Coordinates of C-alpha atoms in Angstrom, one line a residue:
X1 CA 26.7 -3.1 13.6
X2 CA 25.3 0.6 13.0
X3 CA 22.9 1.9 15.4
X4 CA 19.3 2.8 13.3
X5 CA 19.8 6.9 14.0
X6 CA 23.7 6.6 12.6
X7 CA 21.6 4.5 9.7
X8 CA 19.4 6.9 9.0
X9 CA 21.4 9.6 8.9
X10 CA 23.9 7.5 6.5
X11 CA 21.0 6.7 4.3
X12 CA 20.4 10.2 4.0
X13 CA 23.7 11.5 3.5
X14 CA 24.2 8.8 1.0
X15 CA 20.3 9.7 -0.8
X16 CA 21.6 13.2 -1.4
X17 CA 24.4 11.9 -3.9
X18 CA 22.5 8.6 -5.7
X19 CA 25.1 6.4 -4.1
X20 CA 24.7 3.1 -1.9
X21 CA 23.3 3.3 2.1
X22 CA 22.6 0.7 4.2
X23 CA 20.5 -2.2 4.5
X24 CA 17.7 -0.8 6.5
X25 CA 16.7 -4.4 8.1
X26 CA 20.5 -5.8 8.6
X27 CA 22.7 -2.4 9.2
X28 CA 25.1 -4.0 6.4
X29 CA 26.6 -1.5 3.8
X30 CA 25.3 -2.9 0.6
X31 CA 26.0 -1.6 -3.5
X32 CA 22.4 -1.9 -3.8
X33 CA 20.3 0.8 -6.0
X34 CA 17.6 0.9 -2.3
X35 CA 19.5 0.6 1.4
X36 CA 18.2 -3.1 1.4
X37 CA 20.7 -5.6 1.0
X38 CA 20.8 -8.8 -1.2
X39 CA 20.2 -10.8 1.2
X40 CA 17.3 -9.4 3.4
X41 CA 15.7 -8.8 0.1
X42 CA 15.7 -12.9 -1.0
X43 CA 14.1 -13.4 2.7
X44 CA 11.1 -11.0 2.3
X45 CA 8.3 -12.9 3.1
X46 CA 6.5 -12.9 -0.2
X47 CA 3.3 -13.6 -0.6
X48 CA 3.0 -17.2 -2.6
X49 CA -0.5 -18.4 -3.4
X50 CA -3.4 -16.5 -2.9
X51 CA -7.2 -16.4 -4.1
X52 CA -7.4 -13.9 -7.4
X53 CA -10.0 -11.9 -6.1
X54 CA -8.9 -11.1 -2.4
X55 CA -5.6 -11.7 -2.0
X56 CA -5.8 -14.1 1.0
X57 CA -3.2 -16.8 1.4
X58 CA -4.4 -20.2 -0.2
X59 CA -3.1 -23.3 1.4
X60 CA -3.0 -25.2 -2.1
X61 CA -4.0 -24.2 -5.7
X62 CA -4.8 -20.9 -6.8
X63 CA -8.3 -19.8 -7.7
X64 CA -11.0 -17.8 -5.9
X65 CA -11.3 -18.5 -2.2
X66 CA -14.7 -19.8 -0.4
X67 CA -15.8 -16.2 1.0
X68 CA -14.4 -14.4 -2.6
X69 CA -17.1 -17.2 -4.4
X70 CA -19.8 -16.3 -1.5
X71 CA -19.4 -12.8 -1.7
X72 CA -17.4 -11.3 -4.5
X73 CA -15.7 -8.2 -3.4
X74 CA -16.5 -4.5 -5.1
X75 CA -12.8 -4.7 -6.9
X76 CA -10.8 -6.6 -9.3
X77 CA -7.6 -8.4 -7.5
X78 CA -6.6 -7.1 -4.3
X79 CA -2.8 -7.8 -3.8
X80 CA -0.6 -7.5 -0.7
X81 CA 2.7 -8.1 -2.4
X82 CA 3.8 -9.7 1.7
X83 CA 2.9 -11.8 4.6
X84 CA 2.1 -9.3 7.6
X85 CA 5.4 -10.3 9.4
X86 CA 8.9 -9.7 10.6
X87 CA 10.4 -8.2 9.3
X88 CA 7.8 -6.0 7.3
X89 CA 5.5 -5.4 10.1
X90 CA 8.3 -3.6 12.1
X91 CA 10.1 -1.8 8.5
X92 CA 6.0 -0.5 8.3
X93 CA 5.5 0.7 11.8
X94 CA 9.0 2.4 11.3
X95 CA 8.0 4.3 8.7
X96 CA 3.9 4.9 9.7
X97 CA 4.8 5.7 12.6
X98 CA 8.1 6.9 13.5
X99 CA 8.5 8.9 10.2
X100 CA 11.4 6.7 8.9
X101 CA 11.6 7.7 5.5
X102 CA 14.8 5.3 4.1
X103 CA 12.5 2.3 5.4
X104 CA 9.6 4.2 3.1
X105 CA 12.0 4.7 0.3
X106 CA 12.2 0.9 0.7
X107 CA 8.9 -0.3 1.6
X108 CA 8.1 2.5 -2.2
X109 CA 10.4 0.9 -4.3
X110 CA 9.1 -3.1 -3.6
X111 CA 5.6 -2.3 -4.5
X112 CA 6.8 0.1 -7.3
X113 CA 8.9 -3.0 -8.7
X114 CA 6.1 -5.3 -8.4
X115 CA 3.3 -3.4 -10.0
X116 CA 5.7 -2.0 -13.0
X117 CA 6.2 -5.4 -14.0
X118 CA 2.3 -6.7 -13.6
X119 CA 1.2 -4.2 -15.4
X120 CA 4.3 -4.8 -18.1
X121 CA 3.3 -8.1 -18.6
X122 CA -0.4 -6.9 -18.6
X123 CA -0.7 -3.3 -20.1
X124 CA -4.9 -4.1 -20.9
X125 CA -5.1 -3.6 -17.1
X126 CA -3.1 -0.7 -16.4
X127 CA -4.9 1.8 -14.8
X128 CA -6.1 5.5 -15.2
X129 CA -5.1 6.9 -11.8
X130 CA -3.9 5.7 -8.8
X131 CA -5.7 6.3 -5.5
X132 CA -3.9 6.7 -2.2
X133 CA -6.0 5.7 0.7
X134 CA -6.7 9.3 2.7
X135 CA -6.3 9.5 5.9
X136 CA -8.8 12.1 7.8
X137 CA -7.4 15.5 8.5
X138 CA -7.3 15.0 11.9
X139 CA -5.3 11.8 11.8
X140 CA -2.8 13.3 8.6
X141 CA -1.7 16.3 10.9
X142 CA -1.1 13.8 14.0
X143 CA 1.0 12.0 11.6
X144 CA 2.2 14.3 9.5
X145 CA 2.2 12.9 6.3
X146 CA 0.1 10.0 4.5
X147 CA 1.7 6.4 4.0
X148 CA -0.2 5.7 1.1
X149 CA -0.2 9.0 -0.4
X150 CA 3.7 8.4 -0.6
X151 CA 3.8 5.3 -1.9
X152 CA 2.1 6.3 -4.6
X153 CA 4.2 9.3 -5.4
X154 CA 7.0 6.5 -6.0
X155 CA 4.5 4.1 -8.0
X156 CA 3.3 7.2 -9.9
X157 CA 7.2 7.5 -11.1
X158 CA 8.1 4.1 -12.0
X159 CA 4.9 3.3 -13.5
X160 CA 3.7 6.9 -15.1
X161 CA 0.3 6.4 -14.0
X162 CA -0.5 9.7 -12.9
X163 CA -1.5 9.5 -8.8
X164 CA -5.8 11.1 -8.0
X165 CA -4.7 13.8 -5.7
X166 CA -7.7 14.6 -3.5
X167 CA -9.9 12.7 -5.6
X168 CA -11.5 10.7 -2.5
X169 CA -11.9 12.3 0.7
X170 CA -12.2 10.9 4.1
X171 CA -14.9 13.0 5.8
X172 CA -14.9 10.6 9.3
X173 CA -12.3 10.8 11.5
X174 CA -12.6 6.6 12.9
X175 CA -11.6 4.8 15.2
X176 CA -8.5 2.7 14.2
X177 CA -8.9 -0.1 12.4
X178 CA -5.9 -1.8 14.2
X179 CA -8.0 -1.8 17.2
X180 CA -11.3 -3.2 16.0
X181 CA -13.0 -6.5 15.8
X182 CA -13.6 -7.3 12.2
X183 CA -17.4 -6.6 12.5
X184 CA -16.6 -3.3 14.1
X185 CA -14.5 -2.7 11.2
X186 CA -16.5 -2.3 8.7
X187 CA -19.6 -0.4 10.4
X188 CA -16.4 1.7 11.5
X189 CA -16.0 2.4 7.5
X190 CA -19.6 3.1 7.2
X191 CA -19.7 6.4 4.7
X192 CA -16.2 7.0 5.6
X193 CA -15.4 8.0 2.2
X194 CA -16.7 10.5 -0.4
X195 CA -15.5 11.6 -3.8
X196 CA -14.6 15.5 -3.7
X197 CA -15.5 15.7 -7.6
X198 CA -17.5 14.1 -9.9
X199 CA -15.9 16.1 -12.3
X200 CA -13.0 14.8 -11.9
X201 CA -13.7 11.4 -12.6
X202 CA -15.0 11.9 -16.1
X203 CA -13.4 9.2 -18.5
X204 CA -11.8 7.0 -15.5
X205 CA -13.1 3.6 -15.9
X206 CA -10.2 2.2 -13.6
X207 CA -8.0 2.8 -11.0
X208 CA -4.9 1.1 -8.2
X209 CA -5.7 2.0 -5.3
X210 CA -3.0 2.1 -2.9
X211 CA -2.7 1.3 1.1
X212 CA 0.1 0.3 3.4
X213 CA -1.7 -2.8 4.9
X214 CA -4.8 -4.8 4.3
X215 CA -6.6 -6.8 7.1
X216 CA -10.0 -7.0 6.9
X217 CA -10.3 -5.7 3.8
X218 CA -13.1 -3.5 5.4
X219 CA -10.9 0.0 4.7
X220 CA -10.6 -0.7 0.8
X221 CA -14.0 -2.1 0.6
X222 CA -15.2 0.9 1.7
X223 CA -13.2 3.0 -0.4
X224 CA -14.5 0.7 -3.8
X225 CA -17.7 0.8 -3.5
X226 CA -16.9 4.6 -3.1
X227 CA -15.3 4.4 -6.3
X228 CA -17.6 2.5 -8.1
X229 CA -20.9 4.6 -7.2
X230 CA -19.0 7.3 -9.6
X231 CA -18.5 4.9 -12.3
X232 CA -15.3 3.4 -11.6
X233 CA -15.6 -0.5 -13.3
X234 CA -12.2 -1.6 -12.7
X235 CA -10.5 -1.3 -9.8
X236 CA -6.9 -2.9 -8.4
X237 CA -5.8 -2.8 -4.4
X238 CA -2.4 -2.7 -4.4
X239 CA -0.7 -2.8 -0.6
X240 CA 3.0 -3.8 0.9
X241 CA 1.6 -6.4 3.1
X242 CA -1.9 -8.4 3.6
X243 CA -2.6 -9.4 6.4
X244 CA -3.5 -13.4 7.5
X245 CA -7.8 -13.7 6.6
X246 CA -10.2 -13.4 4.5
X247 CA -12.1 -10.0 3.4

């Protein structure tokens, strides 16, 4: 078993010449196009039956959850393709907080494959733009990159959907959502987003918002409301992972 540092170096070198590398989960060498072995890929905790609107996991039949029936969300659908648990939780943390881009590349390819399959089967739902959830400039400087924007770049290449770079900005430097309760998260995001220029949305009626994790949904709800205010009628939310609970 190779150490994390050695694995990262091997994957970086192999990616330069487009040959397989070491699995980012188990460390085994595998002849896959991305550094994720077939066994670990098969064991990823993919979300099954969920609410057709907010993506909350349902125990039995598919449909719309009680929360969305009482108060429909401001988007067409929200999909987190995996449960927010191991090993997804660790992969996202390695990418988001430690800049491990081998993990980020794997995550981006998993997301883009799912989105490509969905829109190939439903071409009438295909969005005109991808909108990565923006970071405030202070957090962007701290982290060095916006994980959602990097994910969107791969999705754009694989799905041939343009990214709406700087269409939306985060104008309030809010507290980290992970440290707050549901009610505090909603208050935290009040007036947090702003459209940079309404002209950029001329003729844009449908978009797909890209994020890494949806927890209570406060962030994507606030962003969707901002987008609807400039005339975007159809909004899909796509995330790597969906944490337990309803919006």
